Amino acid sequence: MGESAMDDDLLLFDDSEDVSGAEGSSERWVVLIVDDEKEIHDVTKLALGDFEYDGRTLEFVHAYTGAEASRIMRERSDVALMLLDVVMEDDHAGLRVVKDIREELDNPFVRIVLRTGQPGQAPERDVIRRYDINDYKEKTELTSKKLFTVVYTGLKSYQAITELEASRRGLENVIDGSAVVFSLGVIDDFPPVMLQQLCSKLFVSQSRDSVPGSGIVIDCVNDELPVLAAEGDFGAMIGMQAEKVVGPEVFDSIRKARQSRQSFFEDQSFVGYFETSTREKMVMYVSCDRAHAMLDQNLIKLFHRNASIAMENLGMKRELEKTQRELVIMLSEAIEWRFKETGNHVRRVCEFSKILAEAYGLPPEDVETIYVASALHDAGKIAIEDSILCKPGRHTEDESRIMRTHAQIGQMMFASQELPLLQAAAEIAGSHHEKWDGSGYPKGLAGEDIPIMGRIVALVDVFDALASKRCYKDAWPMEKVVQLIRDQSGSHFDPAVVEVFEKKLDKLLVVQDKLKDIPHTVS
């Protein structure tokens, strides 16, 4: 792509301020003590009172029966370690809790250490394996030192397992989010969708409420810097100028990314730079209430790169579609020049078709398709002799028969093409002279057997032909044109299309006035 913005030098991250994570956390490791003896709770708390692992202290939660422990585990998903008595309500109360956690709650993360004051109640080896019991200790052997070791190894194991799970989920989120972004059809949808995916899947608070991140996307093509998309705390800023609505620190970060053309992490935010070979430039600022671990950063970098590729593809797709539209219009106008007096007919038909398609309720992609493809509705006339095509009077029966072949010829010209746009052009060319009552040509289709795009173009083509001067007639008064279309509802035209035509007549007349015929002076 030459000097494409997709070259690696424009996607480098500024690691000079890389933040690998906070040194500590205000959140604590949750330890659930399950025992029917209050003294065991008190002694355990006393022995672990000054315990700390990875900069975090302990939060103790207490249960005195197996049923209470199961209830707590249903209500809380943040328990890291459980010190569980085997014998409480009965000899197997502790084992029922373990089974409930692993099978009913499907929680493989919490580390479970069984404790018993009755050595004879030790579970069988297959029970320990089956329920993923991580340790088994007699209460008499759990000195303060050994208890410290048990808790330390349990939390370390829990941390490793949850980080692996977070990595798995994060990678799934990157894949899911990237798939959503890659599925977009138009580049205008890119900023809000990309931002929403990042905020909801990768930039989420680790608090119990899992609050999505907040963010904005800024258009950086010029110095106005309008907000293209916003989430969370920035949600009300869409369409405003970034400098006027975001705080100075946020704006400094946006400006830094724009000037350096690089992406980077800050304490609790990510600033992403996007630029394509088709001249789109954007900066994204996303933040949440936590610093990002290196794992998070790698996932965000991966998502950013995928999003950059998607944005480049959308930009190139838009340029390709623009080129296709221009070529279609050029081809249509080349054919139109043969009429000598109908300049701008093609452009009016395109605009009229778009207006009626929107009013009829066609999907946006079909509205865009008919807007372009309708330009080729009369492409088959390129095969009609000038003596017939430009005859300044009524055609003979043989001339009319030849003239009518342009519909089938136009359909044949594009039918073998795979592009959806040209497939639509074939459909329109071949059906825009069909009539609702079946008396049209070339196939005599009737009612809804006629494609909707053909039914729409059939009306706008007649509307414009009657309202315009041709080599064989003068323009009709508008009142007469509208009355004829009303009279032909249900015979020539689809009544539903006539209905939207009448609703949008004022808008059609504005287009007609704007795109008046340009007389051809080349003989």
Short mmCIF file of C-alpha atoms in Angstrom, two decimals:
data_model
loop_
_atom_site.label_atom_id
_atom_site.label_comp_id
_atom_site.label_asym_id
_atom_site.label_seq_id
_atom_site.Cartn_x
_atom_site.Cartn_y
_atom_site.Cartn_z
CA MET A 1 0.00 0.00 0.00
CA GLY A 2 2.96 2.31 -0.44
CA GLU A 3 2.80 4.99 2.24
CA SER A 4 -0.27 3.40 3.77
CA ALA A 5 -0.95 4.23 7.36
CA MET A 6 -1.10 0.50 7.92
CA ASP A 7 2.70 0.38 7.79
CA ASP A 8 4.13 -0.71 11.12
CA ASP A 9 5.75 2.64 11.88
CA LEU A 10 2.32 4.24 12.20
CA LEU A 11 0.99 1.55 14.50
CA LEU A 12 3.81 1.61 17.01
CA PHE A 13 2.92 2.03 20.63
CA ASP A 14 4.74 4.57 22.74
CA ASP A 15 6.13 2.40 25.55
CA SER A 16 8.02 5.20 27.26
CA GLU A 17 5.18 5.53 29.77
CA ASP A 18 4.26 1.84 29.90
CA VAL A 19 2.32 0.96 33.00
CA SER A 20 2.36 -2.75 33.83
CA GLY A 21 -0.09 -2.49 36.70
CA ALA A 22 -0.51 -1.05 40.15
CA GLU A 23 1.98 -1.95 42.86
CA GLY A 24 -0.89 -2.93 45.09
CA SER A 25 -4.62 -2.93 45.19
CA SER A 26 -7.20 -1.57 47.57
CA GLU A 27 -9.21 -4.76 47.08
CA ARG A 28 -8.51 -7.72 49.35
CA TRP A 29 -8.33 -11.47 48.93
CA VAL A 30 -11.60 -12.99 50.12
CA VAL A 31 -11.18 -16.00 52.43
CA LEU A 32 -14.29 -17.92 53.49
CA ILE A 33 -13.96 -19.74 56.83
CA VAL A 34 -16.52 -22.53 57.17
CA ASP A 35 -16.59 -24.18 60.58
CA ASP A 36 -19.20 -24.84 63.26
CA GLU A 37 -16.77 -23.85 66.02
CA LYS A 38 -16.50 -20.09 66.61
CA GLU A 39 -13.08 -20.55 68.21
CA ILE A 40 -11.70 -21.85 64.91
CA HIS A 41 -12.86 -18.65 63.18
CA ASP A 42 -11.26 -16.48 65.83
CA VAL A 43 -7.96 -18.37 65.86
CA THR A 44 -7.73 -18.36 62.07
CA LYS A 45 -8.32 -14.60 61.91
CA LEU A 46 -5.74 -14.01 64.63
CA ALA A 47 -3.10 -16.18 62.93
CA LEU A 48 -3.62 -14.46 59.56
CA GLY A 49 -4.20 -10.95 60.85
CA ASP A 50 -1.10 -9.47 59.22
CA PHE A 51 -1.10 -11.73 56.15
CA GLU A 52 -0.43 -10.05 52.81
CA TYR A 53 0.03 -11.46 49.31
CA ASP A 54 0.84 -9.47 46.20
CA GLY A 55 0.13 -6.21 48.01
CA ARG A 56 -3.33 -7.27 49.13
CA THR A 57 -4.55 -8.20 52.60
CA LEU A 58 -7.34 -10.60 53.52
CA GLU A 59 -11.07 -10.12 53.89
CA PHE A 60 -12.65 -12.82 56.05
CA VAL A 61 -16.18 -14.10 55.45
CA HIS A 62 -17.72 -16.53 57.95
CA ALA A 63 -20.10 -19.47 57.68
CA TYR A 64 -20.99 -21.86 60.51
CA THR A 65 -22.87 -24.52 58.54
CA GLY A 66 -22.52 -26.16 55.15
CA ALA A 67 -25.84 -24.69 54.01
CA GLU A 68 -24.69 -21.20 54.95
CA ALA A 69 -21.44 -21.70 53.05
CA SER A 70 -23.30 -22.77 49.91
CA ARG A 71 -25.56 -19.73 50.18
CA ILE A 72 -22.57 -17.38 50.47
CA MET A 73 -20.91 -18.98 47.45
CA ARG A 74 -24.09 -18.46 45.44
CA GLU A 75 -24.12 -14.79 46.38
CA ARG A 76 -20.43 -14.05 45.92
CA SER A 77 -18.15 -14.82 43.02
CA ASP A 78 -15.02 -13.28 44.54
CA VAL A 79 -14.12 -15.92 47.14
CA ALA A 80 -10.51 -16.91 46.48
CA LEU A 81 -9.92 -19.46 49.23
CA MET A 82 -12.19 -21.58 51.43
CA LEU A 83 -11.03 -23.16 54.70
CA LEU A 84 -13.72 -25.80 55.06
CA ASP A 85 -14.57 -28.07 57.99
CA VAL A 86 -15.60 -31.58 56.96
CA VAL A 87 -17.92 -32.41 59.85
CA MET A 88 -20.57 -29.82 60.75
CA GLU A 89 -24.32 -30.53 60.60
CA ASP A 90 -23.34 -34.10 59.84
CA ASP A 91 -20.31 -36.12 58.84
CA HIS A 92 -20.50 -35.15 55.17
CA ALA A 93 -21.62 -31.50 55.33
CA GLY A 94 -18.25 -30.21 54.06
CA LEU A 95 -18.16 -32.62 51.12
CA ARG A 96 -21.67 -31.55 50.11
CA VAL A 97 -20.46 -27.94 50.04
CA VAL A 98 -17.57 -28.94 47.76
CA LYS A 99 -19.90 -30.84 45.43
CA ASP A 100 -22.29 -27.88 45.36
CA ILE A 101 -19.46 -25.48 44.45
CA ARG A 102 -17.88 -27.61 41.75
CA GLU A 103 -20.97 -29.16 40.17
CA GLU A 104 -24.00 -26.98 40.90
CA LEU A 105 -22.29 -23.59 40.83
CA ASP A 106 -19.71 -24.71 38.27
CA ASN A 107 -17.01 -22.75 40.11
CA PRO A 108 -13.56 -24.20 39.36
CA PHE A 109 -11.68 -21.18 40.69
CA VAL A 110 -12.05 -21.03 44.47
CA ARG A 111 -9.29 -23.00 46.20
CA ILE A 112 -10.67 -25.39 48.81
CA VAL A 113 -8.73 -26.59 51.84
CA LEU A 114 -10.52 -29.20 53.93
CA ARG A 115 -9.92 -29.10 57.69
CA THR A 116 -11.09 -31.64 60.22
CA GLY A 117 -10.68 -32.31 63.89
CA GLN A 118 -11.62 -35.94 63.31
CA PRO A 119 -8.92 -37.71 61.27
CA GLY A 120 -11.19 -40.67 60.72
CA GLN A 121 -13.44 -38.54 58.53
CA ALA A 122 -10.83 -38.00 55.84
CA PRO A 123 -12.35 -38.23 52.34
CA GLU A 124 -11.35 -40.93 49.90
CA ARG A 125 -8.68 -40.14 47.31
CA ASP A 126 -11.14 -40.33 44.44
CA VAL A 127 -13.34 -37.74 46.20
CA ILE A 128 -10.39 -35.36 46.46
CA ARG A 129 -9.58 -35.82 42.79
CA ARG A 130 -13.19 -35.64 41.60
CA TYR A 131 -14.05 -32.41 43.40
CA ASP A 132 -10.72 -30.66 42.94
CA ILE A 133 -10.00 -30.38 46.67
CA ASN A 134 -6.70 -28.55 46.89
CA ASP A 135 -5.49 -29.55 50.32
CA TYR A 136 -6.50 -31.56 53.37
CA LYS A 137 -5.29 -30.77 56.86
CA GLU A 138 -6.05 -31.88 60.39
CA LYS A 139 -6.81 -28.91 62.61
CA THR A 140 -4.15 -29.99 65.09
CA GLU A 141 -1.38 -29.74 62.51
CA LEU A 142 -2.37 -26.28 61.27
CA THR A 143 0.08 -24.20 63.23
CA SER A 144 0.33 -20.51 62.45
CA LYS A 145 3.30 -21.14 60.18
CA LYS A 146 1.61 -23.99 58.29
CA LEU A 147 -1.61 -22.01 58.00
CA PHE A 148 0.36 -19.16 56.44
CA THR A 149 1.83 -21.60 53.89
CA VAL A 150 -1.56 -23.12 53.09
CA VAL A 151 -3.14 -19.70 52.49
CA TYR A 152 -0.17 -18.42 50.51
CA THR A 153 -0.08 -21.39 48.13
CA GLY A 154 -3.87 -21.36 47.84
CA LEU A 155 -4.00 -17.70 46.86
CA LYS A 156 -1.10 -18.09 44.46
CA SER A 157 -2.91 -20.98 42.78
CA TYR A 158 -6.17 -19.00 42.66
CA GLN A 159 -4.37 -16.02 41.13
CA ALA A 160 -2.77 -18.16 38.43
CA ILE A 161 -6.05 -19.85 37.55
CA THR A 162 -8.04 -16.60 37.42
CA GLU A 163 -5.37 -14.89 35.33
CA LEU A 164 -5.46 -17.76 32.85
CA GLU A 165 -9.25 -17.52 32.77
CA ALA A 166 -9.05 -13.74 32.32
CA SER A 167 -6.61 -14.30 29.47
CA ARG A 168 -8.97 -16.79 27.85
CA ARG A 169 -11.98 -14.51 28.25
CA GLY A 170 -9.98 -11.52 27.11
CA LEU A 171 -8.85 -13.31 23.98
CA GLU A 172 -12.41 -14.40 23.29
CA ASN A 173 -13.52 -10.79 23.71
CA VAL A 174 -10.83 -9.62 21.29
CA ILE A 175 -11.96 -12.22 18.75
CA ASP A 176 -15.66 -11.41 19.25
CA GLY A 177 -15.10 -7.65 19.20
CA SER A 178 -12.84 -7.85 16.15
CA ALA A 179 -15.44 -9.97 14.33
CA VAL A 180 -18.09 -7.33 15.00
CA VAL A 181 -15.83 -4.55 13.70
CA PHE A 182 -14.80 -6.57 10.63
CA SER A 183 -18.48 -7.22 9.83
CA LEU A 184 -19.23 -3.50 9.39
CA GLY A 185 -20.34 -2.40 5.96
CA VAL A 186 -19.60 1.31 6.04
CA ILE A 187 -16.82 3.30 7.67
CA ASP A 188 -19.27 5.75 9.30
CA ASP A 189 -20.32 2.91 11.63
CA PHE A 190 -16.74 2.18 12.66
CA PRO A 191 -16.14 4.74 15.47
CA PRO A 192 -19.20 3.96 17.64
CA VAL A 193 -19.08 0.19 17.15
CA MET A 194 -15.32 -0.09 17.73
CA LEU A 195 -15.56 2.07 20.87
CA GLN A 196 -18.53 0.16 22.25
CA GLN A 197 -16.77 -3.17 21.77
CA LEU A 198 -13.63 -1.94 23.52
CA CYS A 199 -15.46 -0.34 26.45
CA SER A 200 -17.79 -3.26 27.06
CA LYS A 201 -15.42 -6.17 26.52
CA LEU A 202 -11.85 -5.13 27.25
CA PHE A 203 -12.03 -1.93 29.25
CA VAL A 204 -14.20 -3.14 32.11
CA SER A 205 -13.79 -2.40 35.80
CA GLN A 206 -12.67 -5.35 37.91
CA SER A 207 -14.98 -4.31 40.72
CA ARG A 208 -17.91 -6.56 41.59
CA ASP A 209 -20.22 -4.43 39.43
CA SER A 210 -18.00 -4.81 36.34
CA VAL A 211 -18.64 -1.27 35.10
CA PRO A 212 -17.81 -0.72 31.38
CA GLY A 213 -15.17 1.82 30.49
CA SER A 214 -15.78 5.35 29.21
CA GLY A 215 -14.40 6.66 25.96
CA ILE A 216 -14.55 8.96 22.96
CA VAL A 217 -13.40 8.87 19.35
CA ILE A 218 -12.20 12.12 17.79
CA ASP A 219 -12.02 12.94 14.08
CA CYS A 220 -8.49 14.29 13.56
CA VAL A 221 -8.61 15.10 9.84
CA ASN A 222 -8.76 18.83 10.62
CA ASP A 223 -8.28 21.08 13.63
CA GLU A 224 -11.95 21.19 14.64
CA LEU A 225 -11.60 17.73 16.29
CA PRO A 226 -15.31 16.78 16.51
CA VAL A 227 -16.37 13.86 18.72
CA LEU A 228 -17.53 11.01 16.44
CA ALA A 229 -18.52 8.52 19.13
CA ALA A 230 -18.79 8.45 22.91
CA GLU A 231 -19.47 5.97 25.71
CA GLY A 232 -20.00 6.23 29.46
CA ASP A 233 -18.93 9.49 31.07
CA PHE A 234 -18.38 11.06 27.64
CA GLY A 235 -21.78 9.97 26.27
CA ALA A 236 -23.26 13.46 25.80
CA MET A 237 -20.36 14.84 23.76
CA ILE A 238 -21.10 13.41 20.29
CA GLY A 239 -20.84 16.10 17.61
CA MET A 240 -19.12 18.62 19.89
CA GLN A 241 -15.56 19.90 19.55
CA ALA A 242 -13.28 17.89 21.81
CA GLU A 243 -11.28 20.85 23.09
CA LYS A 244 -14.44 22.50 24.42
CA VAL A 245 -15.93 19.53 26.24
CA VAL A 246 -13.19 17.19 27.51
CA GLY A 247 -10.91 18.03 30.40
CA PRO A 248 -7.42 19.46 29.79
CA GLU A 249 -5.66 16.20 30.73
CA VAL A 250 -7.76 14.17 28.32
CA PHE A 251 -7.31 16.72 25.56
CA ASP A 252 -3.53 16.77 26.10
CA SER A 253 -3.50 12.99 25.62
CA ILE A 254 -5.56 13.29 22.43
CA ARG A 255 -3.29 16.01 21.10
CA LYS A 256 -0.18 13.96 21.95
CA ALA A 257 -1.51 10.94 20.04
CA ARG A 258 -2.45 13.10 17.06
CA GLN A 259 0.92 14.79 16.89
CA SER A 260 3.01 11.67 17.48
CA ARG A 261 0.73 9.41 15.40
CA GLN A 262 1.23 6.77 18.07
CA SER A 263 -0.88 4.89 20.60
CA PHE A 264 0.03 4.62 24.27
CA PHE A 265 -1.16 3.67 27.74
CA GLU A 266 -1.52 5.96 30.71
CA ASP A 267 -2.35 5.13 34.34
CA GLN A 268 -5.95 4.12 33.77
CA SER A 269 -6.47 4.89 30.11
CA PHE A 270 -5.56 3.91 26.58
CA VAL A 271 -5.10 6.43 23.79
CA GLY A 272 -5.32 4.83 20.35
CA TYR A 273 -4.31 6.45 17.07
CA PHE A 274 -5.90 5.35 13.77
CA GLU A 275 -4.93 6.46 10.27
CA THR A 276 -5.72 4.94 6.89
CA SER A 277 -4.35 5.25 3.38
CA THR A 278 -7.72 6.77 2.40
CA ARG A 279 -7.12 9.84 4.61
CA GLU A 280 -9.18 8.96 7.70
CA LYS A 281 -7.54 9.98 10.97
CA MET A 282 -8.99 9.30 14.42
CA VAL A 283 -7.90 9.28 18.04
CA MET A 284 -9.65 7.14 20.64
CA TYR A 285 -9.44 7.80 24.38
CA VAL A 286 -10.72 5.09 26.75
CA SER A 287 -10.51 4.91 30.54
CA CYS A 288 -11.86 2.99 33.52
CA ASP A 289 -11.33 2.83 37.28
CA ARG A 290 -8.29 0.58 37.32
CA ALA A 291 -4.76 0.39 35.99
CA HIS A 292 -4.12 -2.21 33.30
CA ALA A 293 -2.02 -5.30 33.81
CA MET A 294 0.42 -6.21 31.05
CA LEU A 295 -2.01 -8.93 29.99
CA ASP A 296 -4.74 -6.33 29.47
CA GLN A 297 -2.38 -4.13 27.50
CA ASN A 298 -1.44 -6.93 25.13
CA LEU A 299 -5.11 -7.70 24.47
CA ILE A 300 -5.93 -4.04 23.89
CA LYS A 301 -2.97 -3.73 21.51
CA LEU A 302 -4.22 -6.76 19.61
CA PHE A 303 -7.74 -5.35 19.39
CA HIS A 304 -6.36 -1.96 18.29
CA ARG A 305 -4.37 -3.55 15.49
CA ASN A 306 -7.38 -5.59 14.33
CA ALA A 307 -9.57 -2.48 14.46
CA SER A 308 -6.96 -0.54 12.47
CA ILE A 309 -7.00 -3.20 9.76
CA ALA A 310 -10.81 -3.17 9.72
CA MET A 311 -10.82 0.62 9.42
CA GLU A 312 -8.35 0.49 6.54
CA ASN A 313 -10.50 -2.08 4.77
CA LEU A 314 -13.62 0.04 5.25
CA GLY A 315 -11.83 3.11 3.91
CA MET A 316 -10.68 1.23 0.83
CA LYS A 317 -14.15 -0.27 0.39
CA ARG A 318 -15.65 3.22 0.44
CA GLU A 319 -13.16 4.43 -2.16
CA LEU A 320 -13.92 1.41 -4.34
CA GLU A 321 -17.66 2.00 -4.05
CA LYS A 322 -17.16 5.68 -4.85
CA THR A 323 -15.21 4.73 -7.96
CA GLN A 324 -17.92 2.24 -8.94
CA ARG A 325 -20.59 4.91 -8.56
CA GLU A 326 -18.64 7.39 -10.65
CA LEU A 327 -18.06 4.81 -13.39
CA VAL A 328 -21.74 3.86 -13.40
CA ILE A 329 -22.81 7.49 -13.72
CA MET A 330 -20.24 8.10 -16.48
CA LEU A 331 -21.50 5.06 -18.42
CA SER A 332 -25.11 6.12 -17.96
CA GLU A 333 -24.44 9.67 -19.06
CA ALA A 334 -22.49 8.44 -22.07
CA ILE A 335 -25.64 6.59 -23.13
CA GLU A 336 -27.79 9.61 -22.27
CA TRP A 337 -25.77 11.86 -24.58
CA ARG A 338 -27.23 9.95 -27.49
CA PHE A 339 -30.62 11.52 -26.65
CA LYS A 340 -29.19 14.99 -27.26
CA GLU A 341 -31.81 16.65 -24.98
CA THR A 342 -32.08 14.60 -21.79
CA GLY A 343 -29.08 15.69 -19.75
CA ASN A 344 -29.45 14.93 -16.01
CA HIS A 345 -32.26 12.39 -16.50
CA VAL A 346 -29.99 9.70 -15.05
CA ARG A 347 -29.06 11.76 -12.00
CA ARG A 348 -32.69 12.64 -11.34
CA VAL A 349 -33.77 9.00 -11.58
CA CYS A 350 -31.04 8.09 -9.07
CA GLU A 351 -32.14 10.76 -6.59
CA PHE A 352 -35.85 10.03 -7.07
CA SER A 353 -35.26 6.30 -6.59
CA LYS A 354 -33.34 6.87 -3.38
CA ILE A 355 -36.09 9.09 -1.94
CA LEU A 356 -38.85 6.61 -2.70
CA ALA A 357 -36.80 3.60 -1.56
CA GLU A 358 -36.21 5.25 1.83
CA ALA A 359 -39.87 6.20 2.16
CA TYR A 360 -40.94 2.69 1.14
CA GLY A 361 -38.83 1.29 3.97
CA LEU A 362 -36.09 -0.56 2.12
CA PRO A 363 -32.98 -1.38 4.20
CA PRO A 364 -30.20 1.26 4.04
CA GLU A 365 -27.96 -1.01 1.96
CA ASP A 366 -30.74 -1.49 -0.61
CA VAL A 367 -31.40 2.26 -0.68
CA GLU A 368 -27.74 2.83 -1.52
CA THR A 369 -27.85 0.08 -4.14
CA ILE A 370 -30.89 1.42 -5.97
CA TYR A 371 -29.41 4.92 -5.81
CA VAL A 372 -26.46 3.76 -7.93
CA ALA A 373 -27.90 0.87 -9.94
CA SER A 374 -30.93 2.84 -11.16
CA ALA A 375 -28.52 4.92 -13.24
CA LEU A 376 -28.20 1.90 -15.55
CA HIS A 377 -31.94 1.36 -16.04
CA ASP A 378 -31.72 2.30 -19.74
CA ALA A 379 -28.23 0.92 -20.42
CA GLY A 380 -29.69 -1.44 -23.03
CA LYS A 381 -30.49 1.55 -25.26
CA ILE A 382 -26.84 1.60 -26.24
CA ALA A 383 -27.74 -1.19 -28.69
CA ILE A 384 -30.64 0.72 -30.30
CA GLU A 385 -29.99 2.50 -33.62
CA ASP A 386 -29.92 6.29 -33.54
CA SER A 387 -32.64 6.47 -36.17
CA ILE A 388 -35.02 4.81 -33.74
CA LEU A 389 -33.60 6.05 -30.43
CA CYS A 390 -33.61 9.72 -31.40
CA LYS A 391 -36.62 9.73 -33.74
CA PRO A 392 -38.57 13.00 -33.15
CA GLY A 393 -41.98 11.41 -33.55
CA ARG A 394 -44.02 8.33 -32.77
CA HIS A 395 -42.43 4.95 -33.47
CA THR A 396 -43.89 2.50 -35.92
CA GLU A 397 -44.94 -0.90 -34.61
CA ASP A 398 -41.63 -2.45 -35.73
CA GLU A 399 -39.65 0.44 -34.22
CA SER A 400 -41.52 0.06 -30.93
CA ARG A 401 -40.74 -3.65 -30.89
CA ILE A 402 -37.04 -2.90 -31.42
CA MET A 403 -37.11 -0.11 -28.84
CA ARG A 404 -38.59 -2.45 -26.25
CA THR A 405 -35.65 -4.84 -26.57
CA HIS A 406 -33.52 -2.40 -24.59
CA ALA A 407 -34.94 -3.77 -21.32
CA GLN A 408 -33.86 -7.33 -22.04
CA ILE A 409 -30.55 -6.18 -23.52
CA GLY A 410 -29.82 -4.14 -20.39
CA GLN A 411 -30.57 -7.12 -18.19
CA MET A 412 -28.31 -9.37 -20.27
CA MET A 413 -25.47 -6.84 -20.09
CA PHE A 414 -25.18 -7.15 -16.31
CA ALA A 415 -26.75 -10.51 -15.43
CA SER A 416 -23.46 -12.41 -15.62
CA GLN A 417 -21.66 -10.01 -13.27
CA GLU A 418 -21.09 -11.06 -9.64
CA LEU A 419 -21.03 -7.61 -8.06
CA PRO A 420 -24.28 -7.03 -6.12
CA LEU A 421 -24.48 -3.55 -7.62
CA LEU A 422 -24.46 -4.90 -11.18
CA GLN A 423 -26.85 -7.70 -10.25
CA ALA A 424 -29.25 -5.01 -9.07
CA ALA A 425 -28.64 -3.07 -12.29
CA ALA A 426 -29.62 -6.18 -14.28
CA GLU A 427 -32.79 -6.56 -12.20
CA ILE A 428 -33.78 -2.91 -12.65
CA ALA A 429 -32.97 -2.78 -16.37
CA GLY A 430 -35.04 -5.90 -17.00
CA SER A 431 -38.07 -4.99 -14.90
CA HIS A 432 -38.61 -1.24 -14.97
CA HIS A 433 -41.01 -1.52 -17.92
CA GLU A 434 -43.13 -4.21 -16.30
CA LYS A 435 -46.58 -3.11 -15.08
CA TRP A 436 -48.44 -3.94 -11.90
CA ASP A 437 -51.34 -5.48 -13.88
CA GLY A 438 -49.04 -7.70 -15.97
CA SER A 439 -49.36 -5.77 -19.24
CA GLY A 440 -45.75 -4.58 -19.33
CA TYR A 441 -42.61 -6.00 -20.93
CA PRO A 442 -40.35 -7.91 -21.47
CA LYS A 443 -41.80 -10.79 -19.38
CA GLY A 444 -45.29 -9.62 -18.51
CA LEU A 445 -44.65 -9.86 -14.77
CA ALA A 446 -47.40 -8.67 -12.43
CA GLY A 447 -47.76 -7.44 -8.85
CA GLU A 448 -45.06 -8.41 -6.40
CA ASP A 449 -43.46 -10.74 -8.94
CA ILE A 450 -41.90 -7.53 -10.22
CA PRO A 451 -38.80 -6.76 -8.09
CA ILE A 452 -39.37 -3.80 -5.78
CA MET A 453 -36.44 -1.90 -7.25
CA GLY A 454 -37.96 -2.31 -10.69
CA ARG A 455 -41.35 -1.09 -9.40
CA ILE A 456 -39.78 2.02 -7.91
CA VAL A 457 -37.71 2.87 -11.00
CA ALA A 458 -40.74 2.23 -13.22
CA LEU A 459 -42.58 5.09 -11.54
CA VAL A 460 -39.71 7.58 -11.31
CA ASP A 461 -38.69 6.91 -14.91
CA VAL A 462 -42.20 7.71 -16.16
CA PHE A 463 -42.47 10.69 -13.80
CA ASP A 464 -39.25 12.21 -15.10
CA ALA A 465 -39.93 11.35 -18.74
CA LEU A 466 -43.32 13.05 -18.70
CA ALA A 467 -42.08 16.08 -16.78
CA SER A 468 -39.08 16.60 -19.11
CA LYS A 469 -38.75 17.80 -22.69
CA ARG A 470 -37.70 15.08 -25.12
CA CYS A 471 -36.82 15.11 -28.80
CA TYR A 472 -40.31 13.79 -29.55
CA LYS A 473 -42.40 15.83 -27.07
CA ASP A 474 -42.61 18.83 -24.76
CA ALA A 475 -42.66 18.56 -20.98
CA TRP A 476 -46.08 17.97 -19.43
CA PRO A 477 -47.47 20.30 -16.76
CA MET A 478 -46.72 18.86 -13.33
CA GLU A 479 -50.40 18.65 -12.36
CA LYS A 480 -51.06 16.45 -15.39
CA VAL A 481 -48.03 14.23 -14.63
CA VAL A 482 -49.12 13.67 -11.02
CA GLN A 483 -52.71 12.97 -12.03
CA LEU A 484 -51.63 10.35 -14.58
CA ILE A 485 -49.54 8.55 -11.95
CA ARG A 486 -52.51 8.58 -9.58
CA ASP A 487 -54.78 7.24 -12.32
CA GLN A 488 -52.30 4.46 -13.14
CA SER A 489 -52.03 3.25 -9.52
CA GLY A 490 -52.96 -0.43 -9.48
CA SER A 491 -52.59 -0.82 -13.24
CA HIS A 492 -49.19 0.50 -14.32
CA PHE A 493 -47.74 1.24 -10.87
CA ASP A 494 -47.56 -0.48 -7.51
CA PRO A 495 -50.15 1.34 -5.32
CA ALA A 496 -47.76 1.33 -2.35
CA VAL A 497 -45.08 3.06 -4.44
CA VAL A 498 -47.63 5.61 -5.67
CA GLU A 499 -48.52 6.30 -2.04
CA VAL A 500 -44.94 7.12 -1.04
CA PHE A 501 -44.54 9.09 -4.29
CA GLU A 502 -47.37 11.39 -3.24
CA LYS A 503 -45.97 11.76 0.27
CA LYS A 504 -42.53 12.72 -1.08
CA LEU A 505 -43.65 14.77 -4.09
CA ASP A 506 -42.40 18.07 -2.63
CA LYS A 507 -38.96 16.55 -2.12
CA LEU A 508 -38.95 15.16 -5.67
CA LEU A 509 -39.78 18.59 -7.07
CA VAL A 510 -36.84 20.13 -5.20
CA VAL A 511 -34.53 17.59 -6.81
CA GLN A 512 -36.08 18.18 -10.22
CA ASP A 513 -35.49 21.91 -9.94
CA LYS A 514 -31.93 21.41 -8.72
CA LEU A 515 -31.04 18.97 -11.51
CA LYS A 516 -32.61 20.70 -14.51
CA ASP A 517 -31.71 19.41 -17.94
CA ILE A 518 -28.45 20.63 -19.43
CA PRO A 519 -28.93 20.97 -23.21
CA HIS A 520 -26.36 19.01 -25.21
CA THR A 521 -24.59 21.24 -27.70
CA VAL A 522 -22.33 18.65 -29.35
CA SER A 523 -23.82 17.52 -32.64
#
